[in-house]
PDB file of C-alpha atoms in Angstrom:
ATOM      1  CA  MET A 170       5.815 -17.890 -11.391  1.00  0.00           C
ATOM      2  CA  THR A 171       9.164 -17.448 -13.093  1.00  0.00           C
ATOM      3  CA  GLU A 172      12.532 -17.260 -11.456  1.00  0.00           C
ATOM      4  CA  PRO A 173      13.967 -14.066  -9.947  1.00  0.00           C
ATOM      5  CA  SER A 174      15.820 -11.479 -11.918  1.00  0.00           C
ATOM      6  CA  LYS A 175      17.822  -8.429 -11.007  1.00  0.00           C
ATOM      7  CA  ALA A 176      16.921  -6.715 -14.241  1.00  0.00           C
ATOM      8  CA  GLY A 177      14.596  -3.736 -13.861  1.00  0.00           C
ATOM      9  CA  ALA A 178      11.208  -3.559 -15.507  1.00  0.00           C
ATOM     10  CA  LYS A 179      10.829  -1.384 -18.566  1.00  0.00           C
ATOM     11  CA  VAL A 180       8.020   0.641 -17.012  1.00  0.00           C
ATOM     12  CA  ASP A 181       9.293   2.858 -14.201  1.00  0.00           C
ATOM     13  CA  TRP A 182       6.380   3.983 -12.004  1.00  0.00           C
ATOM     14  CA  SER A 183       8.759   6.149  -9.959  1.00  0.00           C
ATOM     15  CA  THR A 184       9.173   8.535 -12.895  1.00  0.00           C
ATOM     16  CA  GLU A 185       5.416   9.148 -12.924  1.00  0.00           C
ATOM     17  CA  PRO A 186       4.598  11.935 -10.455  1.00  0.00           C
ATOM     18  CA  GLU A 187       1.479  11.140  -8.435  1.00  0.00           C
ATOM     19  CA  ARG A 188      -0.306  14.252  -9.661  1.00  0.00           C
ATOM     20  CA  SER A 189      -3.677  12.955  -8.554  1.00  0.00           C
ATOM     21  CA  HIS A 190      -2.501  12.651  -4.990  1.00  0.00           C
ATOM     22  CA  MET A 191      -1.031  16.111  -4.492  1.00  0.00           C
ATOM     23  CA  TRP A 192      -3.490  17.803  -6.833  1.00  0.00           C
ATOM     24  CA  ALA A 193      -6.473  16.477  -4.899  1.00  0.00           C
ATOM     25  CA  LEU A 194      -4.891  17.301  -1.539  1.00  0.00           C
ATOM     26  CA  THR A 195      -4.011  20.835  -2.593  1.00  0.00           C
ATOM     27  CA  LEU A 196      -7.549  21.519  -3.771  1.00  0.00           C
ATOM     28  CA  ILE A 197      -9.395  19.834  -0.928  1.00  0.00           C
ATOM     29  CA  ARG A 198      -7.337  20.952   2.050  1.00  0.00           C
ATOM     30  CA  LEU A 199      -8.366  24.590   1.542  1.00  0.00           C
ATOM     31  CA  ILE A 200     -11.905  23.894   2.716  1.00  0.00           C
ATOM     32  CA  ALA A 201     -11.843  20.413   4.278  1.00  0.00           C
ATOM     33  CA  VAL A 202     -11.139  21.546   7.820  1.00  0.00           C
ATOM     34  CA  GLY A 203     -13.426  24.564   7.815  1.00  0.00           C
ATOM     35  CA  ALA A 204     -16.390  23.119   5.903  1.00  0.00           C
ATOM     36  CA  GLY A 205     -16.282  19.600   7.309  1.00  0.00           C
ATOM     37  CA  ARG A 206     -16.302  16.191   5.686  1.00  0.00           C
ATOM     38  CA  THR A 207     -19.928  16.020   4.528  1.00  0.00           C
ATOM     39  CA  LEU A 208     -19.803  19.245   2.541  1.00  0.00           C
ATOM     40  CA  THR A 209     -16.290  18.682   1.243  1.00  0.00           C
ATOM     41  CA  ARG A 210     -17.254  15.259  -0.121  1.00  0.00           C
ATOM     42  CA  LEU A 211     -19.523  17.044  -2.608  1.00  0.00           C
ATOM     43  CA  LEU A 212     -16.381  18.420  -4.250  1.00  0.00           C
ATOM     44  CA  LEU A 213     -15.167  14.918  -4.999  1.00  0.00           C
ATOM     45  CA  HIS A 214     -17.581  14.567  -7.914  1.00  0.00           C
ATOM     46  CA  PRO A 215     -16.205  17.432 -10.070  1.00  0.00           C
ATOM     47  CA  ILE A 216     -12.665  16.492  -9.020  1.00  0.00           C
ATOM     48  CA  THR A 217     -13.255  12.882 -10.051  1.00  0.00           C
ATOM     49  CA  LEU A 218     -14.850  13.875 -13.348  1.00  0.00           C
ATOM     50  CA  TYR A 219     -11.956  16.172 -14.199  1.00  0.00           C
ATOM     51  CA  PHE A 220      -9.395  13.501 -13.382  1.00  0.00           C
ATOM     52  CA  VAL A 221     -11.201  10.843 -15.443  1.00  0.00           C
ATOM     53  CA  LEU A 222     -11.489  13.130 -18.475  1.00  0.00           C
ATOM     54  CA  ALA A 223      -8.089  14.836 -18.274  1.00  0.00           C
ATOM     55  CA  ASN A 224      -5.749  11.992 -17.352  1.00  0.00           C
ATOM     56  CA  GLY A 225      -5.899   9.568 -20.253  1.00  0.00           C
ATOM     57  CA  LYS A 226      -3.017   7.426 -19.022  1.00  0.00           C
ATOM     58  CA  ALA A 227      -4.630   6.841 -15.637  1.00  0.00           C
ATOM     59  CA  ARG A 228      -8.040   6.284 -17.257  1.00  0.00           C
ATOM     60  CA  ARG A 229      -6.660   3.577 -19.535  1.00  0.00           C
ATOM     61  CA  ALA A 230      -4.784   1.932 -16.661  1.00  0.00           C
ATOM     62  CA  SER A 231      -7.937   1.918 -14.546  1.00  0.00           C
ATOM     63  CA  LYS A 232     -10.004   0.364 -17.360  1.00  0.00           C
ATOM     64  CA  ASP A 233      -7.364  -2.316 -17.920  1.00  0.00           C
ATOM     65  CA  TYR A 234      -7.226  -3.250 -14.238  1.00  0.00           C
ATOM     66  CA  LEU A 235     -11.002  -3.141 -13.748  1.00  0.00           C
ATOM     67  CA  SER A 236     -11.619  -5.264 -16.840  1.00  0.00           C
ATOM     68  CA  ARG A 237      -9.316  -7.907 -15.377  1.00  0.00           C
ATOM     69  CA  VAL A 238     -10.719  -7.896 -11.862  1.00  0.00           C
ATOM     70  CA  LEU A 239     -14.393  -7.540 -12.857  1.00  0.00           C
ATOM     71  CA  LYS A 240     -13.968 -10.097 -15.673  1.00  0.00           C
ATOM     72  CA  ARG A 241     -15.924  -7.926 -18.096  1.00  0.00           C
ATOM     73  CA  PRO A 242     -15.124  -4.823 -20.170  1.00  0.00           C
ATOM     74  CA  ALA A 243     -14.968  -1.858 -17.803  1.00  0.00           C
ATOM     75  CA  GLY A 244     -16.709   1.351 -18.822  1.00  0.00           C
ATOM     76  CA  LEU A 245     -16.333   5.000 -17.856  1.00  0.00           C
ATOM     77  CA  ALA A 246     -18.805   4.527 -15.007  1.00  0.00           C
ATOM     78  CA  ASP A 247     -16.492   1.897 -13.520  1.00  0.00           C
ATOM     79  CA  VAL A 248     -13.472   4.169 -13.919  1.00  0.00           C
ATOM     80  CA  TYR A 249     -15.417   7.019 -12.308  1.00  0.00           C
ATOM     81  CA  ARG A 250     -16.280   4.839  -9.321  1.00  0.00           C
ATOM     82  CA  HIS A 251     -12.650   3.733  -9.056  1.00  0.00           C
ATOM     83  CA  VAL A 252     -11.268   7.281  -9.074  1.00  0.00           C
ATOM     84  CA  HIS A 253     -13.998   8.508  -6.723  1.00  0.00           C
ATOM     85  CA  ALA A 254     -13.026   5.835  -4.193  1.00  0.00           C
ATOM     86  CA  PHE A 255      -9.422   7.006  -4.439  1.00  0.00           C
ATOM     87  CA  ALA A 256     -10.414  10.654  -4.011  1.00  0.00           C
ATOM     88  CA  SER A 257     -12.499   9.694  -0.976  1.00  0.00           C
ATOM     89  CA  THR A 258      -9.542   8.062   0.748  1.00  0.00           C
ATOM     90  CA  VAL A 259      -7.377  11.082  -0.083  1.00  0.00           C
ATOM     91  CA  LEU A 260      -9.915  13.383   1.576  1.00  0.00           C
ATOM     92  CA  ASP A 261     -10.277  11.092   4.571  1.00  0.00           C
ATOM     93  CA  ARG A 262      -6.515  11.086   5.012  1.00  0.00           C
ATOM     94  CA  ILE A 263      -6.842  14.687   6.185  1.00  0.00           C
ATOM     95  CA  TYR A 264      -9.299  13.744   8.934  1.00  0.00           C
ATOM     96  CA  PHE A 265      -7.393  10.637   9.994  1.00  0.00           C
ATOM     97  CA  LEU A 266      -4.229  12.708  10.314  1.00  0.00           C
ATOM     98  CA  ARG A 267      -6.129  15.248  12.396  1.00  0.00           C
ATOM     99  CA  GLU A 268      -7.343  12.389  14.614  1.00  0.00           C
ATOM    100  CA  ARG A 269     -11.023  12.934  13.794  1.00  0.00           C
ATOM    101  CA  TYR A 270     -11.683   9.240  14.290  1.00  0.00           C
ATOM    102  CA  GLU A 271     -15.294   9.819  15.343  1.00  0.00           C
ATOM    103  CA  LEU A 272     -16.132  10.597  11.700  1.00  0.00           C
ATOM    104  CA  PHE A 273     -15.585   6.985  10.649  1.00  0.00           C
ATOM    105  CA  ASP A 274     -17.018   3.532  11.193  1.00  0.00           C
ATOM    106  CA  VAL A 275     -13.973   1.244  11.276  1.00  0.00           C
ATOM    107  CA  THR A 276     -14.175  -2.530  11.683  1.00  0.00           C
ATOM    108  CA  THR A 277     -11.315  -5.015  12.008  1.00  0.00           C
ATOM    109  CA  THR A 278     -10.933  -8.500  10.517  1.00  0.00           C
ATOM    110  CA  ASN A 279      -8.398 -10.924  12.013  1.00  0.00           C
ATOM    111  CA  GLY A 280      -6.847  -8.183  14.142  1.00  0.00           C
ATOM    112  CA  GLU A 281      -5.401 -10.620  16.693  1.00  0.00           C
ATOM    113  CA  VAL A 282      -2.768 -11.607  14.119  1.00  0.00           C
ATOM    114  CA  VAL A 283      -1.039  -8.311  14.805  1.00  0.00           C
ATOM    115  CA  HIS A 284      -2.404  -7.247  18.202  1.00  0.00           C
ATOM    116  CA  ARG A 285      -1.441 -10.425  20.062  1.00  0.00           C
ATOM    117  CA  PRO A 286       2.321 -10.216  19.307  1.00  0.00           C
ATOM    118  CA  LEU A 287       2.284  -6.528  20.194  1.00  0.00           C
ATOM    119  CA  ARG A 288       0.744  -7.237  23.586  1.00  0.00           C
ATOM    120  CA  GLU A 289       3.659  -9.589  24.185  1.00  0.00           C
ATOM    121  CA  GLY A 290       6.139  -6.841  23.333  1.00  0.00           C
ATOM    122  CA  GLU A 291       7.046  -8.244  19.918  1.00  0.00           C
ATOM    123  CA  GLY A 292       7.328  -5.840  16.995  1.00  0.00           C
ATOM    124  CA  VAL A 293       5.690  -6.757  13.684  1.00  0.00           C
ATOM    125  CA  ILE A 294       6.426  -5.877  10.069  1.00  0.00           C
ATOM    126  CA  THR A 295       3.245  -5.325   8.093  1.00  0.00           C
ATOM    127  CA  ILE A 296       3.326  -5.315   4.302  1.00  0.00           C
ATOM    128  CA  GLY A 297       0.425  -3.696   2.542  1.00  0.00           C
ATOM    129  CA  ALA A 298      -0.274  -2.422  -0.947  1.00  0.00           C
ATOM    130  CA  HIS A 299      -1.843   0.560  -2.670  1.00  0.00           C
ATOM    131  CA  LEU A 300      -5.139  -0.818  -1.383  1.00  0.00           C
ATOM    132  CA  GLY A 301      -7.527   1.484   0.402  1.00  0.00           C
ATOM    133  CA  SER A 302      -6.011   3.765   3.031  1.00  0.00           C
ATOM    134  CA  PHE A 303      -2.756   3.419   4.943  1.00  0.00           C
ATOM    135  CA  GLU A 304      -3.927   6.274   7.184  1.00  0.00           C
ATOM    136  CA  ALA A 305      -6.890   4.169   8.282  1.00  0.00           C
ATOM    137  CA  MET A 306      -4.442   1.402   9.203  1.00  0.00           C
ATOM    138  CA  ARG A 307      -2.232   3.810  11.147  1.00  0.00           C
ATOM    139  CA  ALA A 308      -5.211   5.317  12.941  1.00  0.00           C
ATOM    140  CA  GLY A 309      -6.462   1.859  13.877  1.00  0.00           C
ATOM    141  CA  GLY A 310      -3.127   1.009  15.458  1.00  0.00           C
ATOM    142  CA  GLU A 311      -2.922   4.255  17.370  1.00  0.00           C
ATOM    143  CA  ALA A 312      -6.488   3.773  18.630  1.00  0.00           C
ATOM    144  CA  HIS A 313      -5.160   0.608  20.319  1.00  0.00           C
ATOM    145  CA  GLY A 314      -2.263   2.559  21.819  1.00  0.00           C
ATOM    146  CA  GLU A 315       0.213   1.000  19.373  1.00  0.00           C
ATOM    147  CA  ARG A 316       3.172   2.743  17.776  1.00  0.00           C
ATOM    148  CA  VAL A 317       3.197   2.706  13.978  1.00  0.00           C
ATOM    149  CA  ALA A 318       6.042   3.697  11.656  1.00  0.00           C
ATOM    150  CA  MET A 319       6.061   3.665   7.873  1.00  0.00           C
ATOM    151  CA  LEU A 320       9.136   2.391   6.061  1.00  0.00           C
ATOM    152  CA  MET A 321       9.958   4.207   2.834  1.00  0.00           C
ATOM    153  CA  TYR A 322      12.882   5.378   0.809  1.00  0.00           C
ATOM    154  CA  GLU A 323      14.346   8.814   1.427  1.00  0.00           C
ATOM    155  CA  ASN A 324      12.723  10.645  -1.505  1.00  0.00           C
ATOM    156  CA  ASN A 325       9.280   9.290  -0.642  1.00  0.00           C
ATOM    157  CA  ALA A 326       9.809  10.198   3.004  1.00  0.00           C
ATOM    158  CA  ARG A 327      10.514  13.816   2.014  1.00  0.00           C
ATOM    159  CA  MET A 328       7.390  13.890  -0.183  1.00  0.00           C
ATOM    160  CA  ILE A 329       5.069  12.600   2.519  1.00  0.00           C
ATOM    161  CA  ASN A 330       6.543  14.958   5.116  1.00  0.00           C
ATOM    162  CA  THR A 331       5.910  17.882   2.748  1.00  0.00           C
ATOM    163  CA  MET A 332       2.317  16.734   2.333  1.00  0.00           C
ATOM    164  CA  LEU A 333       1.861  16.398   6.095  1.00  0.00           C
ATOM    165  CA  ALA A 334       3.180  19.902   6.712  1.00  0.00           C
ATOM    166  CA  ALA A 335       0.503  21.272   4.371  1.00  0.00           C
ATOM    167  CA  VAL A 336      -2.403  19.088   5.462  1.00  0.00           C
ATOM    168  CA  ALA A 337      -1.866  18.394   9.155  1.00  0.00           C
ATOM    169  CA  PRO A 338       1.099  20.255  10.655  1.00  0.00           C
ATOM    170  CA  LYS A 339       0.555  18.660  14.065  1.00  0.00           C
ATOM    171  CA  ALA A 340       0.256  15.097  12.748  1.00  0.00           C
ATOM    172  CA  LYS A 341       2.594  12.617  14.390  1.00  0.00           C
ATOM    173  CA  LEU A 342       3.486  10.265  11.563  1.00  0.00           C
ATOM    174  CA  HIS A 343       6.652   8.316  12.262  1.00  0.00           C
ATOM    175  CA  THR A 344       8.673   7.429   9.168  1.00  0.00           C
ATOM    176  CA  ILE A 345      11.910   5.455   8.890  1.00  0.00           C
ATOM    177  CA  ALA A 346      13.792   6.351   5.707  1.00  0.00           C
ATOM    178  CA  LEU A 347      15.432   3.253   4.270  1.00  0.00           C
ATOM    179  CA  GLY A 348      18.736   3.662   2.479  1.00  0.00           C
ATOM    180  CA  GLN A 349      20.136   6.062   5.062  1.00  0.00           C
ATOM    181  CA  ALA A 350      22.979   5.318   7.422  1.00  0.00           C
ATOM    182  CA  GLY A 351      21.597   3.899  10.636  1.00  0.00           C
ATOM    183  CA  ALA A 352      18.193   3.058   9.168  1.00  0.00           C
ATOM    184  CA  MET A 353      18.456  -0.658   9.937  1.00  0.00           C
ATOM    185  CA  LEU A 354      19.527   0.039  13.502  1.00  0.00           C
ATOM    186  CA  ALA A 355      16.624   2.450  13.952  1.00  0.00           C
ATOM    187  CA  LEU A 356      14.206  -0.112  12.521  1.00  0.00           C
ATOM    188  CA  ARG A 357      15.544  -2.905  14.738  1.00  0.00           C
ATOM    189  CA  ARG A 358      15.199  -0.731  17.841  1.00  0.00           C
ATOM    190  CA  PHE A 359      11.678   0.284  16.864  1.00  0.00           C
ATOM    191  CA  LEU A 360      10.635  -3.346  16.433  1.00  0.00           C
ATOM    192  CA  ASP A 361      12.388  -4.404  19.628  1.00  0.00           C
ATOM    193  CA  GLY A 362      10.279  -1.782  21.378  1.00  0.00           C
ATOM    194  CA  GLY A 363       7.085  -3.448  20.182  1.00  0.00           C
ATOM    195  CA  GLY A 364       6.215  -1.203  17.238  1.00  0.00           C
ATOM    196  CA  ILE A 365       4.444  -1.845  13.940  1.00  0.00           C
ATOM    197  CA  ALA A 366       6.649  -1.133  10.920  1.00  0.00           C
ATOM    198  CA  GLY A 367       4.502  -0.856   7.796  1.00  0.00           C
ATOM    199  CA  MET A 368       5.514  -0.754   4.160  1.00  0.00           C
ATOM    200  CA  LEU A 369       3.908  -1.184   0.739  1.00  0.00           C
ATOM    201  CA  GLY A 370       5.070  -4.058  -1.431  1.00  0.00           C
ATOM    202  CA  ASP A 371       3.165  -3.850  -4.721  1.00  0.00           C
ATOM    203  CA  ARG A 372       5.692  -1.770  -6.657  1.00  0.00           C
ATOM    204  CA  THR A 373       9.166  -2.758  -7.726  1.00  0.00           C
ATOM    205  CA  LEU A 374      11.819  -0.154  -7.001  1.00  0.00           C
ATOM    206  CA  PRO A 375      14.125   0.820  -9.893  1.00  0.00           C
ATOM    207  CA  GLY A 376      17.744   0.929  -8.813  1.00  0.00           C
ATOM    208  CA  ALA A 377      17.254  -1.435  -5.866  1.00  0.00           C
ATOM    209  CA  ALA A 378      18.382  -4.585  -7.668  1.00  0.00           C
ATOM    210  CA  GLY A 379      21.387  -4.977  -5.417  1.00  0.00           C
ATOM    211  CA  ARG A 380      19.089  -5.314  -2.397  1.00  0.00           C
ATOM    212  CA  SER A 381      16.284  -7.405  -3.856  1.00  0.00           C
ATOM    213  CA  HIS A 382      15.094  -9.533  -6.729  1.00  0.00           C
ATOM    214  CA  THR A 383      12.119  -9.136  -9.025  1.00  0.00           C
ATOM    215  CA  LEU A 384       9.917 -12.213  -9.241  1.00  0.00           C
ATOM    216  CA  TRP A 385       7.100 -12.729 -11.711  1.00  0.00           C
ATOM    217  CA  PHE A 386       3.715 -14.075 -10.633  1.00  0.00           C
ATOM    218  CA  ASP A 387       0.409 -14.465 -12.365  1.00  0.00           C
ATOM    219  CA  PHE A 388      -1.735 -11.582 -11.125  1.00  0.00           C
ATOM    220  CA  LEU A 389      -5.334 -11.247 -12.302  1.00  0.00           C
ATOM    221  CA  GLY A 390      -4.615 -13.363 -15.348  1.00  0.00           C
ATOM    222  CA  LYS A 391      -1.267 -11.984 -16.531  1.00  0.00           C
ATOM    223  CA  PRO A 392       2.335 -12.154 -15.246  1.00  0.00           C
ATOM    224  CA  ALA A 393       3.406  -9.106 -13.264  1.00  0.00           C
ATOM    225  CA  PRO A 394       6.660  -8.215 -11.452  1.00  0.00           C
ATOM    226  CA  PHE A 395       6.888  -8.042  -7.660  1.00  0.00           C
ATOM    227  CA  SER A 396       9.918  -7.233  -5.534  1.00  0.00           C
ATOM    228  CA  ASP A 397      10.975  -9.575  -2.756  1.00  0.00           C
ATOM    229  CA  GLY A 398      12.819  -6.749  -0.978  1.00  0.00           C
ATOM    230  CA  PRO A 399      10.332  -6.283   1.894  1.00  0.00           C
ATOM    231  CA  PHE A 400      10.453  -9.993   2.681  1.00  0.00           C
ATOM    232  CA  ARG A 401      14.251 -10.149   2.498  1.00  0.00           C
ATOM    233  CA  LEU A 402      14.300  -7.283   4.978  1.00  0.00           C
ATOM    234  CA  ALA A 403      11.969  -9.185   7.317  1.00  0.00           C
ATOM    235  CA  ALA A 404      14.061 -12.349   6.971  1.00  0.00           C
ATOM    236  CA  MET A 405      17.260 -10.440   7.723  1.00  0.00           C
ATOM    237  CA  LEU A 406      15.672  -8.994  10.876  1.00  0.00           C
ATOM    238  CA  LYS A 407      14.043 -12.355  11.758  1.00  0.00           C
ATOM    239  CA  ARG A 408      10.540 -10.933  12.141  1.00  0.00           C
ATOM    240  CA  ARG A 409       6.944 -11.964  11.758  1.00  0.00           C
ATOM    241  CA  VAL A 410       5.315 -10.555   8.579  1.00  0.00           C
ATOM    242  CA  VAL A 411       1.622  -9.647   8.390  1.00  0.00           C
ATOM    243  CA  PHE A 412      -0.433  -8.503   5.411  1.00  0.00           C
ATOM    244  CA  SER A 413      -2.463  -5.372   6.165  1.00  0.00           C
ATOM    245  CA  ALA A 414      -4.962  -3.211   4.298  1.00  0.00           C
ATOM    246  CA  GLY A 415      -7.421  -0.466   5.208  1.00  0.00           C
ATOM    247  CA  LEU A 416     -10.205  -1.181   2.723  1.00  0.00           C
ATOM    248  CA  TYR A 417     -12.708   1.572   1.936  1.00  0.00           C
ATOM    249  CA  HIS A 418     -16.325   0.397   1.686  1.00  0.00           C
ATOM    250  CA  GLY A 419     -17.992   3.704   0.863  1.00  0.00           C
ATOM    251  CA  GLY A 420     -19.409   6.504   2.963  1.00  0.00           C
ATOM    252  CA  ARG A 421     -17.695   6.489   6.344  1.00  0.00           C
ATOM    253  CA  ARG A 422     -16.947   2.740   6.411  1.00  0.00           C
ATOM    254  CA  TYR A 423     -13.460   1.233   6.517  1.00  0.00           C
ATOM    255  CA  GLU A 424     -12.319  -2.315   7.228  1.00  0.00           C
ATOM    256  CA  LEU A 425      -8.866  -3.121   8.580  1.00  0.00           C
ATOM    257  CA  VAL A 426      -7.820  -6.592   7.428  1.00  0.00           C
ATOM    258  CA  PHE A 427      -4.810  -8.649   8.520  1.00  0.00           C
ATOM    259  CA  ASP A 428      -3.317 -12.011   7.571  1.00  0.00           C
ATOM    260  CA  GLU A 429      -0.034 -13.610   8.576  1.00  0.00           C
ATOM    261  CA  LEU A 430       2.267 -14.120   5.593  1.00  0.00           C
ATOM    262  CA  ALA A 431       5.457 -15.495   7.146  1.00  0.00           C
ATOM    263  CA  ASP A 432       7.307 -15.965  10.398  1.00  0.00           C
ATOM    264  CA  PHE A 433      11.065 -15.583  10.023  1.00  0.00           C
ATOM    265  CA  ARG A 434      11.803 -15.554  13.759  1.00  0.00           C
ATOM    266  CA  GLY A 435      13.213 -19.085  13.680  1.00  0.00           C
ATOM    267  CA  LEU A 436      15.896 -18.382  11.094  1.00  0.00           C
ATOM    268  CA  SER A 437      19.478 -18.834  12.260  1.00  0.00           C
ATOM    269  CA  ASN A 438      22.194 -19.896   9.819  1.00  0.00           C
ATOM    270  CA  GLU A 439      20.137 -21.487   7.075  1.00  0.00           C
ATOM    271  CA  PRO A 440      21.750 -21.831   3.624  1.00  0.00           C
ATOM    272  CA  ARG A 441      20.983 -19.083   1.151  1.00  0.00           C
ATOM    273  CA  GLU A 442      18.791 -21.333  -0.973  1.00  0.00           C
ATOM    274  CA  VAL A 443      16.571 -22.068   2.039  1.00  0.00           C
ATOM    275  CA  VAL A 444      16.119 -18.371   2.784  1.00  0.00           C
ATOM    276  CA  ASP A 445      15.435 -17.706  -0.907  1.00  0.00           C
ATOM    277  CA  ARG A 446      12.731 -20.362  -0.909  1.00  0.00           C
ATOM    278  CA  LEU A 447      11.060 -19.035   2.249  1.00  0.00           C
ATOM    279  CA  VAL A 448      11.140 -15.477   0.904  1.00  0.00           C
ATOM    280  CA  ARG A 449       9.699 -16.588  -2.438  1.00  0.00           C
ATOM    281  CA  GLU A 450       6.885 -18.522  -0.723  1.00  0.00           C
ATOM    282  CA  ALA A 451       6.043 -15.513   1.463  1.00  0.00           C
ATOM    283  CA  LEU A 452       5.964 -13.200  -1.543  1.00  0.00           C
ATOM    284  CA  GLU A 453       3.660 -15.580  -3.410  1.00  0.00           C
ATOM    285  CA  ARG A 454       1.261 -15.644  -0.441  1.00  0.00           C
ATOM    286  CA  TYR A 455       1.352 -11.843  -0.480  1.00  0.00           C
ATOM    287  CA  VAL A 456       0.510 -11.678  -4.195  1.00  0.00           C
ATOM    288  CA  ARG A 457      -2.365 -14.111  -3.739  1.00  0.00           C
ATOM    289  CA  ARG A 458      -3.671 -12.053  -0.794  1.00  0.00           C
ATOM    290  CA  ILE A 459      -3.588  -8.826  -2.819  1.00  0.00           C
ATOM    291  CA  GLU A 460      -5.372 -10.586  -5.660  1.00  0.00           C
ATOM    292  CA  ALA A 461      -8.097 -11.807  -3.295  1.00  0.00           C
ATOM    293  CA  ALA A 462      -8.530  -8.324  -1.831  1.00  0.00           C
ATOM    294  CA  CYS A 463      -8.843  -6.850  -5.326  1.00  0.00           C
ATOM    295  CA  VAL A 464     -11.543  -9.373  -6.228  1.00  0.00           C
ATOM    296  CA  GLU A 465     -13.417  -8.711  -2.973  1.00  0.00           C
ATOM    297  CA  SER A 466     -13.041  -4.891  -3.129  1.00  0.00           C
ATOM    298  CA  PRO A 467     -12.163  -4.112  -6.763  1.00  0.00           C
ATOM    299  CA  TYR A 468     -12.351  -0.311  -6.491  1.00  0.00           C
ATOM    300  CA  ASN A 469      -9.740  -0.163  -3.720  1.00  0.00           C
ATOM    301  CA  TRP A 470      -6.542  -0.805  -5.707  1.00  0.00           C
ATOM    302  CA  PHE A 471      -4.974   2.562  -6.506  1.00  0.00           C
ATOM    303  CA  ASN A 472      -2.106   1.892  -8.922  1.00  0.00           C
ATOM    304  CA  PHE A 473      -3.087   4.268 -11.729  1.00  0.00           C
ATOM    305  CA  TYR A 474      -0.395   3.220 -14.173  1.00  0.00           C
ATOM    306  CA  ASP A 475       0.054   0.215 -16.460  1.00  0.00           C
ATOM    307  CA  PHE A 476       0.986  -2.355 -13.846  1.00  0.00           C
ATOM    308  CA  TRP A 477       1.302  -5.152 -16.419  1.00  0.00           C
ATOM    309  CA  ALA A 478       3.225  -3.260 -19.118  1.00  0.00           C
ATOM    310  CA  ALA A 479       6.550  -4.778 -18.106  1.00  0.00           C
ATOM    311  CA  ALA A 480       5.038  -8.215 -18.563  1.00  0.00           C
ATOM    312  CA  ASP A 481       4.741  -7.621 -22.306  1.00  0.00           C
ATOM    313  CA  ALA A 482       8.463  -8.349 -22.448  1.00  0.00           C
ATOM    314  CA  THR A 483       9.754 -11.844 -21.774  1.00  0.00           C
ATOM    315  CA  PRO A 484      10.531 -12.198 -18.056  1.00  0.00           C
ATOM    316  CA  PRO A 485      14.313 -12.110 -17.588  1.00  0.00           C
ATOM    317  CA  SER A 486      16.239 -15.327 -17.109  1.00  0.00           C
ATOM    318  CA  PRO A 487      17.559 -16.253 -13.649  1.00  0.00           C
TER     319      PRO A 487
END
């Protein structure tokens, strides 16, 4: 791991529109509710084939990632399986949002890490990744009677609300838009009320250098940039941080996995270098946990862009 930098990475994922996401939703939502999940899943094969053949950039990114995680050259069959898993979670998002939980077989691993604090009235920050399905995670929390909010920046919040209006107008997805006036107060109140605040931490955010640092860690055999922003936020709010993922195992099977990453509740007036060290250690545990999840469930990581491209340049100096 190299030292932090406030310089942005050359590759800006935020300029790449997630065409696959909205394209698949737009096509599937027309028949998903009326025809049902079993029939609609048949459409995923032509959709997947089209995406694999038409989107060369995503195809190359998938092959690069899969070759790293599988430790062998990935072929088109591997890419097809990868994209099909993604399309499956996109379809299932519709049913999770419509609270059709009976359609799925959902298991939980290490759930007490997050459920126990919530029973005691303590809010928890969960940090996930583009692994599996966030909707499965949200549904799992709501099935336990827990309140779940997703933290995101304003533009992303508008995008997801637009998607929800089209797919599930009655869905009750609570979002807290970071970067707005009063966002931190709203987040603190939500956590004080015993809620789960979830966010994704496997993409650096261009333009956010003033609020976070980019740290470089070895990830699947090559250095890659990760932002420490989510962990700095948790440290500032003095909260427990839990890794979460809703892994898709094919068919109707999902697994909700949790692991504690850090506990910042004991922070008071520690020197900046102490906080920096604790944040860095928490971020490294997070990167190692993502890496382990990718090895265990390689077709669940849905970053269809060149995640390592920025690492081709020399990591910036401190």
